Coordinates of C-alpha atoms and ligand atoms in Angstrom, one line a residue:
M1 CA -3.4 5.2 -17.3
R2 CA -3.4 7.9 -14.6
F3 CA -3.4 6.9 -10.9
L4 CA -5.2 8.7 -8.1
N5 CA -4.0 7.4 -4.8
Y6 CA -6.2 8.5 -1.9
G7 CA -4.2 7.5 1.0
S8 CA -2.2 8.0 4.2
V9 CA 0.8 10.3 4.5
N10 CA 2.7 9.6 7.7
I11 CA 5.8 10.8 9.5
D12 CA 7.7 7.6 10.4
L13 CA 9.6 7.5 13.7
V14 CA 11.8 4.5 13.5
F15 CA 13.3 3.1 16.7
T16 CA 16.0 0.4 16.3
V17 CA 15.6 -2.2 19.0
D18 CA 16.9 -5.6 20.1
H19 CA 13.4 -7.0 20.1
I20 CA 9.8 -5.7 19.8
V21 CA 8.9 -4.3 23.2
K22 CA 6.6 -6.5 25.3
G23 CA 3.7 -5.4 27.4
G24 CA 4.9 -3.7 30.6
E25 CA 8.5 -3.6 29.4
T26 CA 10.7 -0.5 29.1
L27 CA 13.3 -0.9 26.3
Q28 CA 16.1 1.3 25.1
S29 CA 16.5 1.8 21.4
S30 CA 19.9 2.2 19.8
S31 CA 18.8 4.8 17.2
L32 CA 15.9 6.9 16.2
T33 CA 15.2 8.3 12.7
K34 CA 12.4 10.5 11.4
S35 CA 11.5 9.7 7.8
A36 CA 8.8 9.8 5.2
G37 CA 6.1 7.1 5.1
G38 CA 2.5 6.2 5.1
K39 CA 1.3 3.2 3.0
G40 CA -0.5 5.5 0.7
A41 CA 2.4 7.9 0.2
N42 CA 4.9 5.1 -0.2
Q43 CA 2.7 3.6 -2.9
S44 CA 2.5 6.9 -4.7
A45 CA 6.3 7.4 -4.5
A46 CA 6.8 3.8 -5.9
L47 CA 4.4 4.6 -8.8
A48 CA 6.2 7.8 -9.6
K49 CA 9.6 6.3 -9.3
A50 CA 8.5 3.6 -11.6
G51 CA 7.5 6.3 -14.2
A52 CA 3.7 6.3 -13.8
E53 CA 1.5 9.4 -13.7
V54 CA 0.3 9.6 -10.1
F55 CA -1.8 12.1 -8.1
H56 CA -1.8 11.7 -4.4
A57 CA -4.8 12.9 -2.3
G58 CA -5.0 13.1 1.5
K59 CA -4.5 15.5 4.4
V60 CA -1.5 16.7 6.4
G61 CA -0.6 19.3 9.1
S62 CA 2.1 21.9 8.6
D63 CA 4.5 19.3 10.1
G64 CA 4.0 17.3 7.0
D65 CA 5.3 19.8 4.5
F66 CA 8.6 18.0 4.1
L67 CA 6.6 14.9 3.0
L68 CA 4.9 16.8 0.2
E69 CA 8.3 18.2 -1.0
M70 CA 9.7 14.6 -1.1
L71 CA 6.7 13.3 -3.0
A72 CA 6.8 16.2 -5.4
D73 CA 10.6 15.6 -6.0
Y74 CA 9.8 12.0 -7.0
G75 CA 7.3 13.2 -9.5
V76 CA 4.0 12.8 -7.5
D77 CA 1.3 15.5 -8.2
T78 CA 0.5 16.7 -4.6
S79 CA -2.1 19.3 -5.5
F80 CA -4.9 17.1 -4.0
I81 CA -3.2 16.9 -0.6
R82 CA -5.0 19.3 1.7
H83 CA -3.7 20.9 4.9
Y84 CA -5.4 21.3 8.2
E85 CA -4.7 22.7 11.7
G86 CA -3.7 19.4 13.4
A87 CA -0.9 16.9 13.1
T88 CA 0.1 14.7 10.2
G89 CA -0.4 11.0 10.6
Q90 CA 2.4 9.3 12.6
A91 CA 3.9 5.8 12.6
L92 CA 6.0 4.6 15.5
I93 CA 8.0 1.8 14.0
Q94 CA 10.2 -0.6 16.0
L95 CA 12.8 -2.4 13.8
D96 CA 14.3 -5.4 15.7
R97 CA 17.7 -7.2 15.2
H98 CA 16.0 -9.6 12.8
K99 CA 14.8 -6.7 10.6
Q100 CA 11.2 -7.4 11.7
N101 CA 9.1 -4.4 12.3
A102 CA 6.0 -3.5 14.4
I103 CA 4.1 -0.4 13.6
L104 CA 1.8 1.7 15.7
L105 CA -0.3 4.4 13.9
Y106 CA -1.7 7.7 14.8
G107 CA -4.2 8.7 12.1
G108 CA -3.8 12.5 12.3
G109 CA -4.8 14.1 8.9
N110 CA -5.5 10.7 7.5
T111 CA -8.6 10.5 9.6
E112 CA -9.7 14.1 9.0
I113 CA -10.4 13.6 5.3
T114 CA -14.1 14.6 4.5
K115 CA -16.6 13.3 2.0
E116 CA -16.8 16.8 0.4
E117 CA -13.0 16.8 -0.3
I118 CA -13.5 13.4 -1.8
D119 CA -16.3 14.6 -4.1
E120 CA -14.2 17.7 -5.1
T121 CA -11.1 15.5 -5.9
L122 CA -13.0 12.9 -7.8
K123 CA -14.3 15.5 -10.2
S124 CA -11.0 15.6 -11.9
F125 CA -10.8 11.9 -12.6
G126 CA -12.9 9.4 -14.5
K127 CA -12.8 6.4 -17.0
G128 CA -9.3 5.3 -17.9
D129 CA -8.0 6.4 -14.4
M130 CA -7.4 4.1 -11.4
L131 CA -8.1 4.8 -7.7
V132 CA -5.5 3.2 -5.4
L133 CA -6.5 2.6 -1.7
Q134 CA -5.2 1.2 1.5
N135 CA -6.9 1.0 4.9
E136 CA -5.2 4.0 6.7
I137 CA -7.7 6.7 5.9
V138 CA -11.4 7.3 6.5
H139 CA -14.3 6.9 4.1
T140 CA -12.9 4.2 2.0
G141 CA -16.3 2.7 1.3
Y142 CA -17.5 6.0 0.1
L143 CA -14.5 6.4 -2.1
I144 CA -15.1 2.9 -3.7
D145 CA -18.8 3.7 -4.4
E146 CA -18.2 7.2 -5.8
A147 CA -15.1 6.3 -7.9
K148 CA -17.0 3.3 -9.3
K149 CA -19.8 5.6 -10.3
R150 CA -17.3 7.8 -12.2
G151 CA -15.9 4.8 -14.1
L152 CA -12.5 4.7 -12.4
S153 CA -10.9 1.2 -12.0
L154 CA -10.1 0.4 -8.4
C155 CA -7.2 -1.3 -6.5
M156 CA -7.1 -1.7 -2.8
N157 CA -4.6 -3.2 -0.4
L158 CA -6.4 -4.4 2.6
V159 CA -3.8 -3.2 5.2
P160 CA -4.0 -2.6 8.1
F161 CA -6.6 -5.4 8.3
D162 CA -9.5 -4.9 10.7
R163 CA -13.1 -5.9 10.9
T164 CA -14.4 -2.7 9.3
L165 CA -13.1 -4.1 6.0
F166 CA -15.9 -6.6 5.9
S167 CA -18.5 -3.9 5.5
L168 CA -16.8 -2.4 2.5
P169 CA -18.1 -3.0 -1.1
L170 CA -15.0 -5.0 -2.0
S171 CA -16.6 -6.9 -4.9
K172 CA -16.5 -3.5 -6.8
L173 CA -12.7 -3.7 -6.8
D174 CA -10.8 -4.6 -9.9
L175 CA -7.7 -5.6 -8.0
L176 CA -7.5 -6.8 -4.4
V177 CA -4.2 -7.1 -2.7
V178 CA -3.7 -9.1 0.6
N179 CA -1.1 -11.1 2.4
E180 CA -1.7 -14.6 3.6
I181 CA -2.9 -13.5 7.1
E182 CA -5.3 -10.8 5.7
G183 CA -6.4 -13.2 2.9
A184 CA -7.2 -16.0 5.3
A185 CA -9.2 -13.6 7.5
L186 CA -11.1 -12.3 4.6
A187 CA -11.9 -15.8 3.3
S188 CA -12.9 -16.8 6.9
L189 CA -10.2 -19.4 7.0
G190 CA -7.8 -20.4 9.7
E191 CA -4.4 -18.7 9.8
D192 CA -2.7 -22.0 8.8
A193 CA -4.9 -22.5 5.7
P194 CA -2.8 -23.4 2.7
F195 CA -2.1 -20.5 0.3
S196 CA -3.8 -22.3 -2.5
E197 CA -7.0 -22.6 -0.5
I198 CA -6.9 -18.9 0.4
L199 CA -6.4 -17.9 -3.2
E200 CA -9.2 -20.2 -4.5
S201 CA -11.6 -19.0 -1.8
L202 CA -11.0 -15.3 -2.7
V203 CA -11.2 -15.9 -6.5
K204 CA -14.5 -17.6 -5.9
A205 CA -15.8 -15.0 -3.5
Y206 CA -14.8 -12.0 -5.7
P207 CA -15.3 -13.4 -9.3
D208 CA -15.0 -9.9 -10.9
T209 CA -11.8 -9.0 -8.9
Q210 CA -8.2 -9.9 -9.7
I211 CA -6.5 -11.3 -6.6
L212 CA -2.9 -10.6 -5.6
L213 CA -1.9 -12.8 -2.6
T214 CA 1.5 -11.9 -1.2
V215 CA 3.1 -14.7 0.9
G216 CA 6.4 -13.2 2.3
K217 CA 9.5 -15.3 1.3
Q218 CA 7.3 -17.5 -0.8
G219 CA 6.6 -14.7 -3.2
C220 CA 3.1 -14.0 -4.5
W221 CA 0.2 -15.5 -6.3
Y222 CA -2.1 -13.9 -8.9
G223 CA -5.6 -15.4 -9.5
F224 CA -8.4 -14.3 -11.7
E225 CA -10.9 -16.5 -13.5
D226 CA -9.0 -19.7 -14.5
E227 CA -5.6 -17.9 -14.6
R228 CA -3.0 -18.6 -11.7
I229 CA 0.5 -17.1 -11.8
H230 CA 3.2 -17.5 -9.2
E231 CA 6.4 -15.3 -8.8
G232 CA 9.1 -16.0 -6.3
I233 CA 10.9 -13.3 -4.4
Y234 CA 13.9 -11.3 -5.5
D235 CA 16.5 -12.4 -3.0
T236 CA 18.6 -9.7 -1.3
K237 CA 20.1 -9.1 2.1
V238 CA 17.3 -7.8 4.3
V239 CA 18.0 -4.5 6.1
D240 CA 14.5 -3.2 6.6
T241 CA 11.3 -4.7 5.4
T242 CA 9.2 -1.4 5.9
A243 CA 7.4 -0.4 2.7
A244 CA 8.2 -3.6 0.8
G245 CA 4.6 -4.3 0.2
D246 CA 4.0 -0.7 -0.9
T247 CA 6.9 -0.8 -3.3
F248 CA 5.5 -4.1 -4.7
I249 CA 2.1 -2.6 -5.4
G250 CA 3.5 0.6 -6.9
Y251 CA 5.7 -1.2 -9.3
Y252 CA 3.1 -3.8 -10.1
L253 CA 0.6 -1.1 -11.2
A254 CA 3.2 1.0 -13.0
S255 CA 4.3 -2.1 -14.9
L256 CA 0.8 -2.7 -16.1
A257 CA 0.5 1.0 -17.1
R258 CA 3.7 0.6 -19.2
G259 CA 1.7 -2.1 -21.1
L260 CA 3.4 -5.2 -19.5
G261 CA 1.4 -8.3 -18.8
V262 CA 0.7 -9.6 -15.3
R263 CA 3.6 -12.1 -15.3
D264 CA 6.2 -9.4 -16.2
A265 CA 4.5 -6.9 -13.8
L266 CA 4.9 -9.4 -11.0
K267 CA 8.5 -10.0 -11.9
Y268 CA 9.4 -6.3 -11.7
A269 CA 7.3 -5.7 -8.6
S270 CA 9.2 -8.5 -6.8
K271 CA 12.5 -7.1 -7.9
A272 CA 11.5 -3.6 -6.7
A273 CA 10.4 -4.9 -3.4
G274 CA 13.6 -6.9 -3.0
L275 CA 15.6 -3.8 -3.6
A276 CA 13.6 -1.8 -1.1
V277 CA 14.2 -4.3 1.7
S278 CA 17.9 -4.1 1.1
R279 CA 17.8 -0.4 2.2
P280 CA 16.7 1.4 5.3
G281 CA 13.6 3.5 5.5
A282 CA 10.2 3.5 3.9
M283 CA 9.7 6.0 1.0
A284 CA 13.5 6.6 0.7
S285 CA 14.2 2.9 0.2
I286 CA 12.0 2.5 -3.0
P287 CA 14.3 2.0 -6.0
L288 CA 14.2 4.1 -9.2
A289 CA 12.9 2.7 -12.5
G290 CA 16.4 2.5 -13.9
E291 CA 17.3 -0.1 -11.2
V292 CA 14.3 -2.2 -11.7
F293 CA 13.5 -2.2 -15.4
A294 CA 17.2 -2.7 -16.3
Ligands
RIB1 O1 4.0 0.1 4.8 C1 4.9 0.8 5.6 C2 4.2 2.0 6.2 O2 3.2 1.6 7.1 C3 5.1 3.0 7.0 O3 5.7 3.9 6.2 C4 4.2 3.6 8.0 O4 3.9 4.9 7.8 C5 2.8 2.7 7.9 O5 1.8 3.4 7.3

């Protein structure tokens, strides 16, 4: 299986802080690093590091050339990433003393993608390929519709979660990935709804879609038709949780592409995410296949 990831490419500016800054507060940070990120690009990096064949499509400014070089070094095909005159997407990330983060996005090139570019890109893909999406670019509804017409299978991670997601044709997805907060919102349940209720509501609401519900330290749940599978977390010392979810998805999909079943794919995805959180950064923290499939 080949993967086309139409997704964000961001420059991450990571500020190390004591606590996440409050409204009206001015706060000093103890360090600032500039690194490669973007949920889409991180997932592509994870797919490639896991050994999958992945094409990333998106848009960057000339300030994003280093990101393309990094992706290419990991083995991602970057020929569908277009350039434009403006800035690459940016993520201002605060990382606090508890290793919690807060992320503020500026769309940049991610919000300059056009339907014409999407049409042109999709011409190179079809049945047997999978389109991977997140919610950091524009025209995701169009991408879902057009990719479905061409026979691609579809995976979407509903993050960042906002009301626009309710208008997307989500029932066309083959795999839907949410955390417990996004899942509860999508299922119109309260934030304290039990995980099992969230999962059951989503399985019922999207009967043709496999559901992956990630629940932080409590691992993740898979639900489809009558099948339910739980996988715990791979416990490591947490240094930086940024890109843990992206790593999880990349390794999950790459494991399936290797011919593994859902249970094993979840196991390797959890291990990869556990290794990623034990290291700083986003894209750079994603482990290599040899570390995960050992
Ligand atoms: O999931 C982590 C990513 O979210 C960061 O790399 C940042 O760019 C934001 O997109």
